[in-house]
XYZ file of C-alpha atoms in Angstrom:
611
model
C -102.185 64.113 -209.285
C -102.695 60.537 -210.611
C -100.220 57.884 -209.444
C -97.730 57.029 -212.374
C -95.158 54.273 -212.285
C -91.725 55.312 -212.127
C -89.813 55.046 -215.318
C -86.164 54.854 -216.234
C -85.701 58.099 -218.188
C -83.436 57.833 -221.270
C -79.980 59.772 -221.137
C -79.290 60.167 -224.864
C -75.690 61.473 -224.521
C -74.235 59.227 -222.105
C -75.892 56.050 -223.776
C -74.418 57.239 -227.077
C -71.094 57.303 -225.676
C -71.511 53.845 -224.022
C -73.012 52.257 -227.213
C -70.097 53.745 -229.403
C -67.635 51.862 -227.079
C -69.763 48.807 -226.683
C -70.355 48.201 -230.448
C -66.610 47.859 -231.452
C -65.526 44.343 -231.582
C -62.085 45.128 -229.968
C -61.010 48.336 -228.305
C -57.517 49.686 -227.118
C -58.763 50.964 -223.619
C -61.175 49.787 -220.933
C -63.827 52.329 -220.053
C -64.752 53.374 -216.408
C -68.073 54.963 -215.752
C -67.898 56.530 -212.265
C -69.636 58.966 -210.297
C -71.397 59.354 -206.886
C -74.049 56.940 -205.374
C -77.498 57.300 -206.678
C -77.096 58.968 -210.132
C -78.286 55.937 -211.913
C -75.244 54.184 -213.467
C -76.436 50.684 -212.769
C -79.949 51.334 -213.639
C -78.934 52.802 -217.107
C -76.776 49.806 -217.945
C -79.559 47.125 -216.654
C -82.702 48.739 -217.845
C -81.433 50.784 -221.119
C -78.256 49.122 -222.575
C -77.849 45.444 -221.423
C -80.667 43.948 -223.433
C -79.558 45.641 -226.591
C -76.111 44.412 -225.967
C -77.187 40.877 -225.942
C -79.047 41.040 -229.426
C -77.769 39.590 -232.813
C -74.010 38.998 -232.665
C -73.566 40.922 -229.249
C -72.821 38.828 -226.383
C -72.425 40.758 -223.087
C -71.361 39.350 -219.760
C -72.461 41.276 -216.628
C -70.717 40.681 -213.240
C -71.844 42.590 -210.180
C -69.439 42.330 -207.390
C -71.837 44.015 -204.954
C -74.639 41.355 -205.318
C -73.348 39.987 -202.101
C -74.906 42.847 -200.364
C -78.332 41.396 -201.171
C -78.146 39.246 -198.054
C -78.345 42.217 -195.877
C -81.906 43.098 -196.651
C -81.992 45.652 -193.778
C -79.306 47.978 -195.414
C -80.127 51.134 -197.246
C -79.032 51.278 -200.822
C -76.796 54.052 -199.840
C -74.971 52.038 -197.392
C -71.089 51.822 -198.228
C -69.219 48.680 -198.720
C -67.166 49.434 -195.833
C -70.136 49.245 -193.613
C -70.579 45.545 -194.177
C -68.381 42.430 -194.058
C -66.416 42.311 -197.157
C -66.923 39.247 -199.492
C -63.887 36.860 -199.900
C -61.752 36.940 -202.909
C -62.109 33.448 -204.111
C -66.120 34.053 -204.253
C -65.820 37.098 -206.336
C -62.777 35.516 -208.953
C -65.093 32.484 -209.221
C -68.065 34.873 -210.346
C -65.793 36.439 -212.713
C -64.517 33.203 -214.098
C -67.771 31.587 -214.473
C -69.049 34.730 -216.333
C -66.157 34.457 -218.805
C -66.423 30.740 -219.194
C -70.013 31.296 -220.109
C -69.106 33.523 -222.696
C -66.319 31.284 -224.085
C -68.880 28.617 -224.374
C -70.990 30.503 -226.399
C -68.095 31.414 -228.797
C -67.639 27.731 -228.867
C -71.085 27.255 -230.085
C -70.621 29.740 -232.562
C -67.465 28.072 -233.986
C -65.307 31.216 -233.169
C -63.366 29.431 -230.545
C -61.568 26.050 -231.332
C -59.280 23.812 -229.821
C -56.283 24.965 -231.784
C -56.879 28.712 -230.467
C -57.115 27.462 -226.892
C -53.826 25.519 -227.300
C -51.957 28.357 -229.134
C -53.346 30.973 -226.528
C -52.196 28.865 -223.512
C -48.680 27.895 -225.023
C -47.875 31.610 -225.628
C -47.746 32.301 -221.921
C -47.131 29.016 -220.158
C -44.890 26.042 -220.300
C -47.169 23.194 -220.653
C -44.805 20.109 -221.013
C -44.559 19.136 -216.988
C -48.384 20.062 -216.464
C -49.255 17.828 -219.448
C -47.185 14.943 -218.298
C -48.622 15.227 -214.742
C -52.173 15.116 -216.221
C -51.527 12.042 -218.436
C -50.248 10.330 -215.454
C -53.358 11.238 -213.372
C -55.611 10.304 -216.043
C -54.100 7.159 -217.408
C -52.526 5.721 -214.069
C -49.695 4.404 -216.203
C -46.198 3.897 -215.020
C -44.775 4.202 -218.355
C -42.406 7.043 -218.816
C -43.108 9.551 -221.557
C -40.411 10.140 -223.756
C -38.675 13.533 -222.926
C -38.355 14.260 -226.983
C -42.384 14.251 -227.226
C -43.438 17.858 -228.607
C -46.042 19.810 -226.681
C -48.534 19.488 -229.425
C -48.452 15.643 -229.169
C -48.650 15.872 -225.338
C -51.675 18.334 -225.785
C -53.399 15.776 -228.011
C -52.635 12.757 -225.691
C -53.991 14.664 -222.582
C -57.095 15.661 -224.880
C -57.637 12.013 -225.663
C -57.423 10.889 -222.070
C -59.827 13.498 -220.905
C -62.339 12.668 -223.433
C -62.128 8.879 -222.594
C -63.222 9.930 -218.908
C -65.690 12.499 -219.961
C -69.225 12.118 -220.218
C -70.396 12.952 -223.581
C -74.126 13.776 -222.434
C -72.771 16.360 -220.202
C -70.522 17.961 -223.005
C -73.531 17.929 -225.409
C -75.761 19.640 -222.653
C -73.179 22.426 -221.983
C -72.814 23.064 -225.876
C -76.690 22.703 -226.554
C -75.930 19.869 -229.015
C -79.020 17.991 -227.930
C -81.326 20.769 -228.694
C -84.295 19.872 -230.929
C -83.774 21.040 -234.603
C -80.229 21.097 -234.418
C -78.668 18.615 -236.560
C -74.815 18.455 -236.761
C -72.524 16.342 -238.694
C -70.195 14.052 -236.918
C -67.171 16.230 -237.884
C -69.056 19.245 -236.538
C -69.947 17.670 -233.334
C -66.409 16.383 -232.921
C -65.129 19.896 -233.407
C -67.340 21.447 -230.827
C -66.570 18.586 -228.293
C -63.008 18.895 -228.854
C -62.954 23.004 -228.140
C -64.963 22.309 -224.849
C -62.359 19.658 -223.761
C -59.533 21.846 -224.555
C -61.075 24.609 -222.353
C -61.429 22.001 -219.568
C -57.677 20.766 -220.140
C -56.297 24.544 -220.155
C -57.990 25.284 -216.951
C -56.504 22.051 -215.262
C -53.162 23.043 -216.499
C -53.453 26.626 -215.011
C -54.721 24.834 -211.679
C -51.606 22.711 -211.570
C -49.230 25.600 -212.339
C -51.110 27.386 -209.229
C -50.673 24.393 -207.022
C -47.086 24.345 -207.768
C -46.900 27.964 -206.407
C -49.114 27.507 -203.339
C -46.344 27.552 -200.960
C -44.619 30.896 -202.286
C -48.038 32.325 -202.360
C -48.712 31.449 -198.652
C -45.397 32.910 -197.695
C -45.909 36.070 -199.777
C -49.438 36.530 -197.887
C -47.713 36.174 -194.678
C -44.906 38.737 -195.221
C -46.902 41.190 -196.913
C -44.502 41.489 -199.895
C -45.096 41.844 -203.736
C -44.541 39.608 -206.704
C -45.647 40.660 -209.998
C -45.252 37.056 -211.415
C -47.222 35.485 -208.368
C -50.079 38.241 -208.783
C -50.291 37.660 -212.539
C -50.381 33.576 -211.845
C -53.684 34.307 -209.716
C -55.310 35.880 -212.773
C -54.233 33.602 -215.418
C -57.278 31.855 -215.919
C -59.568 35.000 -216.418
C -57.031 36.751 -218.395
C -56.803 33.537 -220.767
C -60.425 33.604 -221.275
C -60.332 37.393 -222.186
C -57.430 36.846 -224.514
C -59.451 34.192 -226.329
C -62.513 36.075 -226.503
C -60.765 39.253 -227.745
C -58.940 37.187 -230.299
C -62.241 35.440 -231.654
C -64.173 38.627 -231.621
C -65.587 39.528 -235.094
C -67.653 42.282 -236.396
C -71.193 41.354 -237.211
C -70.865 37.579 -236.045
C -69.186 37.425 -232.374
C -68.851 40.627 -230.496
C -68.283 39.909 -226.852
C -68.106 42.456 -224.144
C -67.804 42.515 -220.181
C -69.373 44.775 -217.782
C -68.190 44.726 -214.122
C -70.255 46.522 -211.703
C -68.741 47.629 -208.273
C -65.159 46.698 -209.223
C -64.006 48.541 -206.211
C -65.577 45.644 -203.960
C -62.864 43.350 -205.753
C -60.150 45.585 -204.520
C -61.430 45.368 -200.827
C -62.215 41.782 -200.593
C -60.556 39.418 -198.072
C -58.703 36.049 -198.320
C -60.519 33.008 -197.217
C -57.287 31.194 -197.376
C -53.542 31.327 -199.183
C -54.769 29.854 -202.508
C -54.398 33.191 -204.012
C -52.710 36.747 -203.592
C -54.401 39.418 -201.589
C -57.349 41.220 -203.268
C -55.470 44.581 -204.080
C -52.854 42.536 -205.923
C -55.454 40.492 -207.507
C -57.446 43.664 -208.673
C -54.266 45.407 -209.905
C -53.010 42.342 -211.956
C -56.289 41.859 -213.543
C -56.407 45.610 -214.676
C -52.863 45.797 -215.622
C -53.257 42.748 -217.899
C -56.517 44.195 -219.229
C -54.565 47.342 -220.137
C -51.717 45.470 -221.763
C -53.985 43.229 -223.728
C -55.870 46.469 -225.169
C -52.601 48.313 -225.953
C -50.599 45.393 -227.415
C -53.308 43.347 -229.202
C -56.674 45.272 -228.593
C -59.208 43.797 -226.271
C -62.615 43.122 -226.295
C -64.893 46.228 -224.813
C -64.725 46.193 -221.168
C -66.825 48.773 -219.047
C -66.260 49.078 -215.206
C -68.784 50.657 -212.991
C -68.017 52.197 -209.562
C -69.119 54.987 -206.965
C -65.699 54.797 -205.541
C -63.667 58.095 -205.872
C -60.430 56.192 -206.153
C -61.490 55.391 -209.712
C -62.089 59.104 -210.625
C -58.417 60.277 -210.526
C -55.976 58.383 -208.389
C -56.465 54.772 -210.088
C -55.390 56.738 -213.428
C -52.258 57.995 -211.668
C -51.691 54.661 -209.820
C -51.624 52.813 -213.196
C -49.490 55.207 -215.048
C -51.030 58.234 -216.531
C -54.436 60.276 -216.464
C -55.545 58.650 -219.819
C -54.653 55.105 -219.260
C -58.366 54.239 -219.085
C -61.364 56.035 -220.975
C -62.970 57.940 -218.340
C -66.752 58.921 -218.188
C -68.063 60.702 -215.165
C -71.680 61.232 -214.563
C -73.435 63.186 -211.891
C -77.004 62.456 -212.993
C -79.402 65.416 -213.988
C -78.772 68.991 -213.660
C -81.738 70.932 -211.960
C -83.219 71.787 -215.280
C -83.098 68.428 -216.665
C -84.714 66.818 -213.563
C -87.341 69.468 -213.593
C -88.087 68.591 -217.094
C -88.683 65.146 -216.557
C -90.214 65.243 -213.037
C -92.404 68.200 -212.807
C -96.189 67.482 -214.086
C -95.460 63.710 -214.132
C -94.285 63.145 -210.623
C -94.192 66.322 -208.669
C -95.943 69.577 -209.064
C -94.128 72.892 -209.541
C -94.261 74.145 -205.928
C -93.142 70.567 -204.938
C -90.266 70.847 -207.220
C -89.189 73.898 -205.971
C -88.648 72.496 -202.262
C -87.038 69.292 -203.738
C -84.201 71.221 -205.815
C -83.451 73.546 -202.716
C -83.596 70.711 -200.176
C -82.623 67.483 -201.962
C -81.154 68.429 -205.234
C -81.452 66.484 -208.568
C -80.308 63.161 -207.411
C -82.284 60.505 -209.071
C -82.276 58.123 -206.186
C -83.580 60.849 -203.864
C -86.410 61.592 -206.175
C -87.304 57.853 -206.696
C -87.338 57.383 -202.746
C -89.216 60.535 -202.225
C -91.711 59.957 -205.004
C -92.184 56.488 -203.464
C -92.880 57.811 -199.973
C -95.301 60.270 -201.361
C -97.471 57.413 -203.222
C -97.102 55.160 -199.953
C -99.669 54.972 -197.201
C -97.530 57.166 -195.218
C -98.945 60.395 -197.026
C -102.293 59.514 -196.123
C -101.436 59.033 -192.482
C -99.993 62.284 -192.378
C -102.654 64.182 -193.893
C -105.137 62.368 -191.765
C -103.138 63.156 -188.561
C -103.282 66.940 -189.261
C -105.427 69.239 -191.611
C -102.405 71.428 -192.010
C -99.973 68.863 -193.300
C -98.162 69.759 -196.378
C -95.648 68.149 -198.907
C -93.022 69.739 -196.420
C -93.859 67.122 -193.884
C -93.260 64.575 -196.205
C -89.908 66.032 -197.123
C -88.967 66.462 -193.568
C -89.729 62.698 -193.035
C -87.583 61.761 -195.890
C -84.699 63.928 -194.431
C -85.299 62.277 -191.318
C -84.705 58.850 -192.769
C -81.543 60.107 -194.538
C -80.142 61.199 -191.274
C -81.060 58.177 -189.140
C -80.666 55.321 -191.710
C -77.669 56.823 -193.896
C -75.865 59.644 -192.593
C -75.350 58.743 -188.777
C -74.607 54.992 -189.443
C -71.875 56.233 -191.957
C -70.431 58.877 -189.671
C -70.161 56.039 -187.011
C -68.177 54.047 -189.289
C -65.988 57.254 -190.298
C -65.356 57.640 -186.485
C -64.059 54.016 -186.207
C -61.781 54.670 -189.187
C -60.354 57.503 -187.332
C -59.889 55.718 -184.143
C -58.106 52.832 -186.038
C -55.900 55.510 -187.534
C -54.927 56.729 -184.034
C -54.197 53.111 -182.842
C -52.136 52.468 -185.932
C -49.989 55.630 -185.409
C -49.341 54.880 -181.768
C -48.101 51.187 -182.765
C -46.082 52.476 -185.441
C -47.964 51.135 -188.370
C -48.353 54.803 -190.110
C -44.912 56.275 -191.511
C -43.437 58.949 -189.281
C -42.704 61.125 -192.418
C -46.587 61.369 -192.585
C -46.834 62.561 -188.931
C -43.899 64.754 -188.807
C -45.427 68.298 -188.947
C -48.405 70.358 -189.974
C -52.194 69.705 -189.489
C -53.622 68.788 -186.100
C -54.553 65.270 -187.457
C -50.905 64.669 -187.675
C -50.732 64.655 -183.994
C -52.907 61.819 -182.703
C -52.836 60.858 -179.106
C -49.827 58.969 -177.587
C -51.868 56.396 -176.311
C -54.050 53.449 -177.395
C -56.682 54.248 -174.858
C -60.261 53.732 -176.351
C -61.745 56.653 -174.791
C -58.940 59.148 -175.708
C -58.762 57.833 -179.309
C -62.552 58.315 -179.740
C -62.568 61.784 -178.313
C -59.616 62.764 -180.811
C -61.528 61.038 -183.641
C -64.701 63.173 -182.706
C -62.847 66.349 -182.602
C -61.064 65.528 -186.044
C -64.195 64.707 -187.793
C -66.253 67.576 -186.429
C -63.364 69.914 -187.109
C -63.214 68.365 -190.919
C -67.000 69.023 -191.285
C -66.709 72.433 -190.103
C -64.036 73.201 -192.552
C -66.015 71.743 -195.316
C -68.753 74.001 -194.351
C -66.464 77.085 -194.269
C -65.445 76.163 -198.064
C -69.195 75.943 -199.027
C -68.595 72.115 -199.420
C -66.358 72.136 -202.225
C -62.543 71.676 -202.363
C -60.617 71.811 -205.502
C -57.515 69.469 -204.692
C -55.865 70.137 -207.966
C -56.377 73.815 -208.826
C -56.018 74.737 -205.136
C -52.785 72.548 -204.796
C -54.839 70.768 -202.114
C -53.573 67.231 -202.664
C -52.707 66.925 -199.075
C -56.387 66.649 -198.089
C -56.007 63.141 -199.594
C -53.736 62.189 -196.924
C -56.300 63.606 -194.088
C -57.734 60.568 -192.377
C -61.098 62.286 -191.983
C -61.182 63.060 -195.743
C -60.200 59.420 -196.517
C -62.776 58.162 -194.053
C -65.715 60.219 -195.549
C -64.785 59.141 -198.947
C -64.863 55.121 -197.876
C -68.070 55.711 -196.050
C -69.684 57.279 -199.324
C -70.843 60.524 -198.221
C -68.221 62.497 -199.906
C -66.998 61.956 -203.619
C -63.740 63.235 -205.367
C -64.748 64.177 -208.824
C -62.207 64.084 -211.770
C -63.320 67.030 -213.658
C -63.864 69.560 -212.128
C -61.536 68.215 -209.437
C -63.880 69.025 -206.377
C -64.260 66.772 -203.316
C -67.817 67.419 -202.286
C -71.001 65.549 -200.710
C -72.553 63.338 -203.059
C -75.855 65.223 -203.039
C -77.420 68.307 -201.564
C -79.611 65.973 -199.501
C -76.495 64.492 -197.822
C -74.992 67.891 -197.360
C -77.846 69.138 -195.433
C -77.757 65.980 -193.218
C -74.081 66.595 -192.610
C -74.719 70.126 -191.322
C -77.471 68.757 -189.101
C -74.876 66.033 -187.562
C -72.173 68.981 -187.126
C -74.712 70.944 -185.290
C -75.758 67.927 -182.984
C -72.260 67.111 -182.256
C -71.465 70.642 -181.126
C -74.364 70.817 -178.918
C -73.488 67.530 -177.458
C -69.679 68.453 -176.574
C -68.606 68.979 -173.023
C -66.885 72.037 -171.866
C -63.577 70.395 -172.109
C -64.313 68.916 -175.596
C -65.347 72.362 -176.580
C -62.025 73.827 -175.475
C -60.139 71.346 -177.208
C -61.923 71.844 -180.367
C -61.607 75.604 -180.316
C -57.852 75.374 -179.698
C -57.673 72.975 -182.611
C -59.608 75.626 -184.674
C -57.309 78.564 -183.584
C -54.108 76.317 -184.391
C -55.717 75.960 -188.078
C -56.456 79.571 -188.414
C -52.676 80.478 -187.448
C -51.061 77.951 -189.657
C -53.231 79.077 -192.636
C -52.274 82.574 -191.976
C -48.693 81.774 -191.671
C -48.815 79.721 -194.953
C -50.457 82.593 -196.849
C -48.242 85.061 -195.437
C -45.130 82.838 -196.661
C -46.644 82.263 -200.005
C -47.150 85.750 -200.725
C -43.451 86.469 -200.814
C -43.590 88.798 -197.878
C -40.909 89.111 -195.228
C -41.494 87.670 -191.752
C -41.339 91.120 -190.007
C -37.648 90.661 -189.275
C -37.293 94.532 -188.508
C -38.273 93.540 -184.952
C -35.106 93.135 -183.109
C -36.856 90.719 -180.556
C -38.304 88.748 -183.313
C -34.770 88.291 -184.925
C -33.213 87.468 -181.581
C -36.264 84.683 -180.870
C -35.787 83.376 -184.464
C -32.024 82.961 -184.247
C -32.389 81.151 -180.926
C -35.219 79.035 -182.214
C -32.998 77.961 -185.277
C -30.136 77.090 -182.828
C -32.362 74.777 -180.892
C -34.248 73.206 -183.551
C -33.674 73.901 -187.400
C -37.415 72.932 -187.747
C -38.714 75.889 -185.993
C -41.478 77.773 -187.867
C -42.303 81.535 -187.270
C -45.831 82.102 -187.707
C -47.571 85.642 -187.897
C -50.775 86.481 -186.207
C -52.013 89.724 -187.067
C -54.256 90.035 -183.848
C -52.717 92.122 -180.988
C -49.394 92.130 -182.745
C -48.256 88.632 -181.555
C -45.437 86.528 -182.962
C -46.120 82.749 -182.641
C -42.765 80.600 -182.700
C -44.146 76.833 -183.003
C -41.704 74.060 -182.199
C -42.411 70.849 -183.582
C -41.041 68.002 -181.495
C -42.449 64.451 -181.580
C -45.613 65.493 -182.984
C -46.258 67.900 -180.144
C -46.619 71.892 -181.006
C -45.511 74.081 -178.069
C -46.672 77.843 -178.727
C -44.280 80.426 -177.420
C -45.795 83.937 -177.665
C -43.657 86.805 -178.235
C -45.901 90.057 -177.475
C -44.798 93.588 -178.360
């Protein structure tokens, strides 16, 4: 088969949905495009849509909060953000603000945004008098007191005039492109554009003064870990003001701005560099809340958020109010039939595709990486080493790469997360209500000993993967009333490291691809083989406890009696209830045993009453 360059294959249905949203000049809701890693969300936007969204009246700002990972060249594209040091919130907010500012400047050059619009938008949400007086004092260095009866509009005009006197005309003209050849403007038009740009600079300075007045309160809020809607909104005042101006200036067929934010989840998990702003989660929530409010109240420019974080598939919608507060578009790449139609004959043979579909599945990133390996010098080396080498050897090599470079490091990160959970539970940072009774993970070790916490974490994670295997790698957390799984630290850790994904519709928690699923099974087998005899006993005891709990729950939910005909059982139950009202009677059909389990200080003590 001749070598062919890899190509980005069109996805007509998804592209139509995104184009329909983006081609409106104003919309009522932001759109979230979410799905597992490797299904081609970013490639679709960058290679298929973004160029068209910057033609004619369309102007699209693209912000990728995950671009900081480019500094870590050794990392795989499968690597989760949780595996690298998170970026600082000021750097991400600056990236967003610069993108929006460049879009507003384009609006100024088109004449869609003027000084009056900047003033009216700013004056709608903020008191300006004190800040404008401060600016006038700083720019004029005058000790003359300004009359208190001067109106806000007069103060704004004076502040603009003071700023213009200290600004360099050449710099303003360079930003606006007024010095370009062949662009002849009248003096009145030039003055209009310059005044609009100065108004933007003045508005930004006003916002900065307001934030400086709140700096001590924000620092106190960060120290105490409290919440304040007004302070969180003050941190997003400037990007929100830019969004509102762009939305108001949008005009069909002339100026149609839109915003695409990739890896929005990185913003939510950023870290603070100082106390100049609120924490990242509050900043993230405030920005989205104000984006939603702008769309509902006045309609907003089209905003598309891209993410591979399961939080945005379902939980974000509930956290922000109700299931339809965002427009949800979930993509899982191709089906096997679609992938076969695009891949066979062009990139793989029919026999090769059968192996790929069985081992890796149709994940586009898997297919791209496997094809790159196939076309590389590695294939020739494999063929030279052995005359009997086949495509299966290349596939095995790629699986080994996934195991070593992707899954194993991710599982180590998951184990670290579980160890942290155990330490937090010991130090009282986990609510006691969450650890009161139930599944074995609710009973972490009563010590912060690293060795014991590590052993407990490995048993919990191994048990979780085994349970996932038993469910055939799919848990319907809504239909099966299994929302409790989202509290399980093992599930949370696996979602955080990006090996599992919680779908929105259908609501399954499953591995992100068949190839990753196969590697998880390999990891499970390896861990079981490496367990000592003592660890195997602890692991088996936990499995037995879970089976007993599951049988008791099933017995109870079926509406059947708890075998109260047996006098011994009745007496045991009464005595148990007297000692502890939280006693649970469990039924185990094997050998006609009754288990009465007492829950006391997160310890489960089984007492067996045999017939």
